[in-house]
Coordinates of C-alpha atoms and ligand atoms in Angstrom, one line a residue:
M66 CA 70.5 -27.9 63.2
G67 CA 72.2 -30.2 65.5
D68 CA 73.1 -30.3 68.4
T69 CA 77.4 -29.2 68.8
L70 CA 78.8 -26.3 70.8
W71 CA 78.6 -24.7 67.4
E72 CA 75.4 -25.1 66.2
R73 CA 73.9 -23.7 69.6
A74 CA 76.3 -20.2 69.2
Q75 CA 74.6 -20.0 65.6
R76 CA 71.2 -20.0 67.2
V77 CA 71.7 -17.3 69.3
L78 CA 74.6 -14.9 68.7
P79 CA 75.1 -13.1 65.3
G80 CA 77.6 -14.8 63.2
G81 CA 77.6 -17.8 66.2
V82 CA 80.2 -15.2 68.3
N83 CA 81.2 -12.2 70.1
S84 CA 83.7 -10.7 67.8
P85 CA 84.0 -11.1 64.4
V86 CA 87.6 -12.9 64.2
R87 CA 86.8 -15.0 66.2
S88 CA 85.1 -17.0 63.5
F89 CA 87.4 -18.6 61.8
R90 CA 87.4 -22.1 60.0
G91 CA 89.2 -24.4 62.2
V92 CA 89.9 -28.2 61.7
D93 CA 86.9 -29.1 60.9
G94 CA 85.7 -25.8 59.7
Q95 CA 84.3 -24.1 62.5
P96 CA 86.5 -22.2 65.3
F97 CA 87.7 -24.3 68.8
F98 CA 86.4 -23.4 71.2
A99 CA 88.9 -23.0 74.6
D100 CA 88.7 -25.0 77.5
R101 CA 91.5 -23.4 79.0
G102 CA 95.3 -21.6 78.9
E103 CA 98.1 -23.3 80.2
G104 CA 100.9 -20.7 80.2
P105 CA 101.5 -21.0 76.1
Y106 CA 98.7 -23.4 75.6
L107 CA 94.9 -22.6 74.3
I108 CA 93.3 -26.1 75.4
S109 CA 90.1 -26.6 73.0
E110 CA 86.9 -28.3 74.5
D111 CA 87.7 -31.6 72.9
G112 CA 91.1 -31.5 75.2
T113 CA 93.4 -30.8 71.7
P114 CA 96.5 -28.6 73.0
Y115 CA 97.1 -25.6 70.6
I116 CA 100.7 -23.6 71.1
D117 CA 98.8 -20.0 71.1
Y118 CA 100.2 -16.8 69.3
V119 CA 97.0 -15.5 69.4
M120 CA 97.4 -15.0 73.0
G121 CA 93.7 -13.3 73.2
Y122 CA 94.8 -10.9 70.4
G123 CA 97.9 -9.0 72.3
P124 CA 97.0 -9.2 76.4
L125 CA 98.0 -12.0 77.3
I126 CA 102.4 -10.9 77.6
L127 CA 102.2 -13.5 80.4
G128 CA 101.2 -16.5 78.8
H129 CA 97.8 -18.2 79.9
A130 CA 96.9 -17.8 83.6
H131 CA 100.2 -16.6 85.3
P132 CA 99.7 -17.4 88.8
A133 CA 101.1 -13.6 89.9
V134 CA 97.9 -12.6 87.5
V135 CA 95.5 -15.8 88.6
D136 CA 96.5 -14.6 92.4
A137 CA 95.6 -11.2 92.5
V138 CA 92.6 -12.2 90.7
E139 CA 91.3 -13.7 93.3
R140 CA 92.3 -12.5 96.4
Q141 CA 90.5 -9.5 95.2
A142 CA 87.5 -11.5 93.9
A143 CA 87.1 -12.9 97.9
R144 CA 86.9 -8.6 98.4
G145 CA 84.3 -7.6 96.4
I146 CA 83.9 -7.6 92.4
G147 CA 82.9 -3.8 91.8
Y148 CA 82.2 -1.0 94.3
G149 CA 81.3 2.5 92.3
V150 CA 83.7 4.1 94.7
P151 CA 87.3 5.1 94.0
T152 CA 90.2 2.7 94.7
R153 CA 93.0 2.2 95.8
R154 CA 94.8 0.5 93.2
E155 CA 93.2 3.3 90.5
V156 CA 95.5 5.4 91.8
E157 CA 97.7 3.2 91.6
M158 CA 97.3 1.9 87.7
A159 CA 97.6 5.5 87.3
E160 CA 100.6 6.4 88.8
F161 CA 102.2 3.5 87.2
L162 CA 101.3 4.2 83.7
T163 CA 102.2 8.2 83.9
H164 CA 105.5 6.8 85.7
H165 CA 106.6 4.4 82.9
I166 CA 105.2 6.8 80.0
P167 CA 107.1 10.0 79.9
G168 CA 104.6 12.6 78.9
L169 CA 102.0 11.5 80.3
D170 CA 100.4 13.2 83.3
M171 CA 97.2 11.8 83.9
V172 CA 94.9 9.2 83.1
R173 CA 91.7 7.9 83.0
L174 CA 90.8 4.2 83.5
V175 CA 87.8 2.7 80.9
N176 CA 86.8 -0.5 80.1
S177 CA 88.4 -0.9 76.4
G178 CA 90.4 0.1 73.5
T179 CA 86.9 1.5 71.6
E180 CA 85.8 3.5 74.6
A181 CA 89.7 4.8 74.5
T182 CA 90.0 6.2 70.9
M183 CA 86.3 7.3 71.2
T184 CA 86.4 9.4 74.0
A185 CA 90.0 10.7 72.5
L186 CA 88.7 12.2 69.7
R187 CA 86.0 13.9 71.8
I188 CA 88.2 15.7 73.5
A189 CA 90.3 16.7 70.7
R190 CA 87.4 18.2 69.2
A191 CA 86.4 19.3 72.2
A192 CA 90.0 21.4 73.1
T193 CA 89.8 23.0 69.0
G194 CA 86.4 23.4 68.4
R195 CA 87.3 21.8 65.0
P196 CA 85.5 18.5 63.4
R197 CA 87.9 16.4 61.4
V198 CA 90.2 13.7 62.1
V199 CA 92.6 11.9 59.7
K200 CA 92.7 8.6 60.4
F201 CA 95.4 5.9 58.1
A202 CA 93.6 3.1 56.2
G203 CA 94.2 -0.3 57.4
S204 CA 94.3 0.9 60.7
Y205 CA 92.5 0.2 63.6
H206 CA 90.8 2.1 66.3
G207 CA 87.6 0.1 67.7
H208 CA 84.4 0.1 66.4
H209 CA 82.7 3.6 66.9
D210 CA 81.6 5.5 64.1
S211 CA 84.2 8.2 64.3
L212 CA 86.9 5.5 63.1
L213 CA 85.3 3.1 61.3
I214 CA 86.2 4.3 58.0
K215 CA 87.4 2.3 54.7
A216 CA 90.7 2.6 53.4
G217 CA 90.6 5.1 50.3
S218 CA 91.5 4.3 48.1
G219 CA 93.8 8.0 46.6
A220 CA 96.3 9.9 48.8
A221 CA 93.9 11.8 51.4
T222 CA 90.4 10.8 50.9
L223 CA 86.9 11.9 52.9
G224 CA 86.0 8.8 54.7
V225 CA 82.9 6.9 53.7
P226 CA 82.0 4.2 56.8
D227 CA 83.4 0.5 56.4
S228 CA 80.0 -0.1 58.2
A229 CA 76.5 -0.3 57.8
G230 CA 74.4 1.7 59.9
V231 CA 77.4 4.7 60.5
P232 CA 75.6 8.2 58.9
S233 CA 78.4 9.3 56.1
E234 CA 77.7 12.5 57.5
I235 CA 79.9 11.4 60.6
A236 CA 82.0 9.4 57.9
A237 CA 82.9 12.7 55.9
L238 CA 84.4 14.6 59.5
T239 CA 87.2 11.4 59.2
I240 CA 89.6 11.9 56.2
T241 CA 91.8 8.5 55.8
V242 CA 95.5 9.3 54.5
P243 CA 97.9 6.0 54.0
Y244 CA 100.3 4.5 56.0
N245 CA 103.6 6.2 56.6
D246 CA 102.7 9.1 53.4
V247 CA 103.9 11.9 55.0
E248 CA 103.4 13.9 51.8
A249 CA 99.5 12.8 51.7
L250 CA 99.2 13.8 55.2
E251 CA 100.8 17.0 54.2
D252 CA 98.1 17.5 51.8
A253 CA 95.1 16.6 53.8
F254 CA 96.4 19.9 56.1
R255 CA 97.1 22.4 53.7
Q256 CA 93.3 21.0 52.7
Y257 CA 91.9 20.7 55.6
G258 CA 93.8 22.0 58.0
S259 CA 91.9 24.5 59.9
E260 CA 88.7 22.1 60.3
I261 CA 91.6 19.1 62.0
A262 CA 91.4 18.4 65.3
A263 CA 93.4 15.6 65.5
V264 CA 95.6 12.5 64.1
I265 CA 95.1 9.0 65.3
A266 CA 97.8 6.4 64.5
E267 CA 98.7 3.4 65.6
P268 CA 102.9 4.5 66.0
V269 CA 103.4 0.4 65.0
A270 CA 100.7 -1.0 62.9
G271 CA 99.3 -4.3 64.4
N272 CA 95.8 -3.9 62.5
M273 CA 96.7 -4.7 58.9
G274 CA 99.6 -7.3 59.9
T275 CA 102.4 -5.7 61.8
V276 CA 103.9 -2.5 59.5
V277 CA 106.6 -0.3 61.5
P278 CA 106.8 3.4 60.2
D279 CA 109.5 5.0 58.1
E280 CA 111.9 6.5 60.5
D281 CA 110.4 10.3 59.7
F282 CA 107.1 9.2 59.8
L283 CA 106.2 9.8 63.3
P284 CA 107.8 13.2 64.0
A285 CA 106.6 14.4 60.8
I286 CA 103.0 13.3 62.5
R287 CA 104.6 15.2 65.8
S288 CA 105.6 18.7 63.7
I289 CA 102.4 18.9 61.3
T290 CA 99.9 18.5 63.8
E291 CA 101.7 21.4 66.2
R292 CA 102.2 23.1 63.0
Y293 CA 98.6 22.8 62.9
G294 CA 97.4 23.1 65.9
A295 CA 96.0 19.6 66.0
L296 CA 96.3 16.9 68.8
W297 CA 98.3 13.7 68.1
I298 CA 96.4 10.8 69.5
S299 CA 99.1 7.5 69.4
D300 CA 96.8 4.7 69.3
E301 CA 99.0 2.2 71.3
V302 CA 95.8 0.0 72.1
M303 CA 98.0 -3.2 70.9
T304 CA 101.9 -1.8 71.0
G305 CA 101.6 -0.7 75.1
F306 CA 103.7 -2.9 76.9
R307 CA 104.0 -4.6 73.9
V308 CA 106.9 -3.2 71.9
G309 CA 108.7 -2.8 74.8
L310 CA 108.3 -1.2 78.4
G311 CA 105.8 1.9 77.9
T312 CA 104.4 3.5 74.5
V313 CA 106.1 2.8 70.8
A314 CA 105.8 7.0 71.4
S315 CA 108.1 7.0 74.7
Q316 CA 110.4 4.9 73.2
R317 CA 111.4 7.3 70.5
G318 CA 111.2 10.2 72.5
L319 CA 108.5 11.4 71.6
T320 CA 105.3 13.4 73.3
P321 CA 101.7 12.8 71.8
D322 CA 99.3 14.6 73.2
L323 CA 97.4 11.8 73.5
V324 CA 97.9 8.4 74.1
T325 CA 95.1 5.6 74.1
L326 CA 95.8 2.2 75.7
A327 CA 94.4 -1.0 76.8
K328 CA 95.4 -5.4 76.1
V329 CA 98.4 -5.8 77.9
I330 CA 97.3 -2.9 80.4
G331 CA 94.2 -5.4 81.5
A332 CA 96.2 -8.8 81.3
G333 CA 93.0 -10.3 79.4
M334 CA 90.3 -8.1 81.6
P335 CA 88.5 -5.8 79.8
V336 CA 90.2 -3.2 80.4
G337 CA 91.0 0.2 78.5
A338 CA 92.5 4.0 79.6
Y339 CA 93.1 7.6 78.0
G340 CA 95.6 9.7 78.9
G341 CA 98.1 12.5 78.1
K342 CA 99.0 16.2 79.0
R343 CA 97.1 17.6 81.6
E344 CA 96.0 20.8 79.9
Y345 CA 93.9 17.6 77.8
L346 CA 93.3 15.5 80.8
S347 CA 91.4 18.6 82.4
L348 CA 88.5 19.0 80.0
V349 CA 87.3 15.4 81.2
A350 CA 84.4 15.4 83.6
P351 CA 83.9 16.6 86.1
A352 CA 87.1 18.5 86.3
G353 CA 86.0 19.2 82.7
P354 CA 83.5 19.5 80.4
V355 CA 83.5 16.9 77.9
Y356 CA 81.7 13.8 79.5
Q357 CA 82.7 10.3 79.9
A358 CA 81.3 8.5 82.5
G359 CA 81.9 4.1 83.0
T360 CA 79.8 2.2 85.7
F361 CA 82.7 -0.9 85.3
S362 CA 85.7 1.9 85.0
G363 CA 88.4 1.1 87.3
N364 CA 87.0 -2.2 88.1
P365 CA 89.1 -3.6 91.2
I366 CA 89.0 -7.3 89.3
A367 CA 90.8 -5.0 86.4
T368 CA 93.4 -3.5 88.0
A369 CA 94.6 -6.3 90.0
A370 CA 95.5 -7.9 87.2
G371 CA 96.7 -5.5 85.1
L372 CA 99.3 -4.4 87.8
A373 CA 100.1 -7.8 88.8
Q374 CA 100.9 -8.3 85.1
L375 CA 102.9 -4.9 84.9
H376 CA 104.7 -5.7 88.1
E377 CA 105.9 -8.4 85.9
V378 CA 107.0 -7.2 83.2
V379 CA 108.6 -4.2 84.4
Q380 CA 111.2 -7.1 85.9
P381 CA 115.5 -6.4 84.5
D382 CA 115.4 -8.4 81.2
F383 CA 111.7 -8.9 81.1
Y384 CA 111.6 -7.4 77.4
S385 CA 115.1 -8.1 76.3
V386 CA 114.7 -11.8 76.6
L387 CA 111.1 -11.5 75.1
V388 CA 111.9 -10.0 72.1
M389 CA 114.8 -12.0 71.5
R390 CA 112.4 -14.9 71.1
T391 CA 109.6 -13.6 69.2
E392 CA 113.0 -12.9 66.7
Q393 CA 114.4 -16.1 66.8
L394 CA 110.4 -17.4 65.8
A395 CA 110.3 -14.2 63.3
K396 CA 113.4 -15.3 62.1
G397 CA 113.3 -19.0 61.8
L398 CA 109.6 -18.8 60.2
V399 CA 111.3 -16.2 57.2
E400 CA 114.1 -19.7 57.0
R401 CA 112.3 -22.1 56.2
A402 CA 109.7 -20.5 54.4
R403 CA 112.7 -19.5 51.5
R404 CA 114.2 -22.4 51.9
H405 CA 111.0 -23.9 50.9
N406 CA 111.5 -21.1 47.9
I407 CA 107.9 -19.4 49.9
P408 CA 107.9 -16.3 49.2
V409 CA 107.6 -14.4 52.7
S410 CA 108.8 -11.5 54.8
V411 CA 108.3 -10.0 58.3
H412 CA 108.2 -7.1 60.0
Q413 CA 108.8 -7.5 63.7
A414 CA 108.3 -4.7 66.9
G415 CA 109.1 -6.1 70.0
A416 CA 107.3 -9.3 70.9
M417 CA 105.1 -8.6 67.7
F418 CA 105.2 -9.5 64.3
T419 CA 104.1 -10.8 60.8
L420 CA 104.7 -13.2 58.9
F421 CA 103.6 -11.3 54.7
F422 CA 103.4 -14.0 52.2
R423 CA 105.0 -11.5 49.4
D424 CA 109.0 -10.9 49.1
T425 CA 109.1 -7.6 50.8
P426 CA 107.6 -6.6 53.7
P427 CA 104.7 -4.2 53.4
R428 CA 105.2 -0.1 54.2
N429 CA 101.3 0.4 53.9
F430 CA 97.8 -0.9 53.3
D431 CA 97.4 -1.5 49.8
E432 CA 101.0 -3.5 49.9
V433 CA 99.9 -5.4 52.6
N434 CA 97.2 -6.2 50.1
R435 CA 99.1 -7.2 46.8
S436 CA 100.5 -10.5 49.0
D437 CA 99.2 -13.8 48.9
T438 CA 96.1 -14.1 51.5
E439 CA 95.9 -17.4 49.7
G440 CA 98.5 -18.6 50.5
Y441 CA 98.4 -17.5 54.0
R442 CA 95.3 -19.6 54.6
R443 CA 96.9 -22.2 53.3
Y444 CA 99.9 -21.5 55.5
F445 CA 97.5 -21.2 59.1
H446 CA 95.5 -23.9 58.7
L447 CA 98.3 -26.7 58.0
M448 CA 99.7 -25.4 61.0
L449 CA 96.5 -25.4 62.6
E450 CA 96.2 -29.0 62.6
R451 CA 99.9 -29.7 63.9
G452 CA 98.9 -28.0 66.8
V453 CA 100.3 -24.1 66.1
F454 CA 97.5 -21.6 66.7
M455 CA 98.3 -19.1 64.4
P456 CA 96.6 -15.6 63.1
P457 CA 93.9 -17.2 61.5
S458 CA 94.2 -13.8 59.6
P459 CA 96.9 -12.4 57.6
F460 CA 95.9 -9.3 58.9
E461 CA 96.4 -10.1 62.7
S462 CA 99.7 -9.7 64.4
V463 CA 101.7 -13.5 65.9
F464 CA 102.0 -12.1 69.7
V465 CA 104.3 -14.2 71.5
S466 CA 104.7 -14.5 75.6
S467 CA 106.6 -14.9 78.0
R468 CA 106.0 -18.5 78.0
H469 CA 107.4 -18.7 75.1
D470 CA 110.3 -20.1 76.1
A471 CA 113.1 -21.6 73.5
E472 CA 111.8 -25.8 73.8
V473 CA 108.2 -24.1 72.4
I474 CA 109.4 -21.8 69.6
E475 CA 111.6 -24.8 68.5
K476 CA 108.1 -27.3 68.6
T477 CA 106.7 -24.0 66.5
L478 CA 109.7 -23.9 64.1
A479 CA 109.6 -27.6 63.6
V480 CA 106.1 -27.9 62.4
A481 CA 106.6 -24.1 60.3
E482 CA 109.1 -26.7 58.4
E483 CA 106.5 -29.7 57.7
V484 CA 103.6 -27.1 56.5
F485 CA 106.2 -25.2 54.1
Q486 CA 107.4 -28.0 52.5
K487 CA 103.6 -29.4 51.9
L488 CA 102.9 -25.1 50.9
Ligands
LIG1268 C1 92.6 -3.9 69.7 C2 92.6 -2.1 70.0 C3 91.5 -1.7 69.5 C4 90.0 -1.8 70.1 O1 90.1 -2.1 71.4 P1 88.9 -3.2 72.2 O2 89.2 -2.9 73.3 O3 89.2 -4.4 71.1 O4 87.5 -2.6 71.6 C5 91.9 0.1 69.4 N1 93.1 0.8 68.5 C6 93.9 -0.5 68.0 C7 95.1 -0.4 67.8 C8 93.3 -2.1 68.6 O5 95.0 -2.7 68.5

């Protein structure tokens, strides 16, 4: 092997990357390496600018290197990178989140979405004394053992591991149910209700592509869990402050027992959080018996970046403009594809969406899988060759930032027009 960066990477990193989604085939059959980001652009090592719709997989809602975030990070770095004692901004961050998310009484800051969902399950199990949890097929909640579970084929199925190294005994405690299937959820509870600690759900699915919930889906999760004494964990790691201000659940007037957050609240720094009702958060050490800790939790640079970004998103009209631009792009793509007789559909939720290569929007993972994924891949490559970085996988969401202005969107649509003509 030679000495290109990709060849060197493959010698010393598993698969050449630090997270599997990054190992896509780019223009020359390998991923491009980022040199820097500027607003809506990601610039590669070889100097090629890409209009970026991956945006760090969600966190960068202000685009790359927003001056307010950069300034906050620089100022904090000069004062110290980590302390190991409490800081003012941890309190401010917790106050911000509890203020903007009705029903969120307390939060604990952690370092990733995975940590947040892992601990939320632990709290639910401690609070209920029950072992089982329910998740929905096609959802992603991080890479810990309890949630790395294969999609079942039937209605409600006991889980099997979706990764080598996950004990089947642990996987069997996770029940999978199809997304948007209230009847299957009822079935799972009829069968195992007294053993189920929690239902964890993406309130808008984002990790099988964007799939919006049916009108009755989230209210049904709330009422069924309540009826059986289980907790509802709303995993808003992707959707929190992305679909709109606060969480999807709070926007819909619903109160989950626990909420998990990450991505946008960290502005690109490794940040996660879980929060919820006081009775459950009071179970967490040192206040209570559920152990969870972290050397870097509430890191001063991470909270500086997160608060700087959150300060921008609460400005008047921030989301209305952002969502309008997102809609302009989503609708524009659909229009252009259909003009060239390519069957596509779209689900949009706030500043995220997925263009599905099928003629009707999917309601669950089975339907997502019944789309033309090969067509999507060709679209991805043709867009990339023309300087637009769309999500490499048909099962990811497009993320728009406030730096994607009308001109950038128009430029993207002009490229798409060319691409759909070739498909
Ligand atoms: C990204 C994501 C996670 C995992 O977060 P990490 O910070 O990557 O560990 C969990 N849940 C959802 C809904 C996500 O989108």
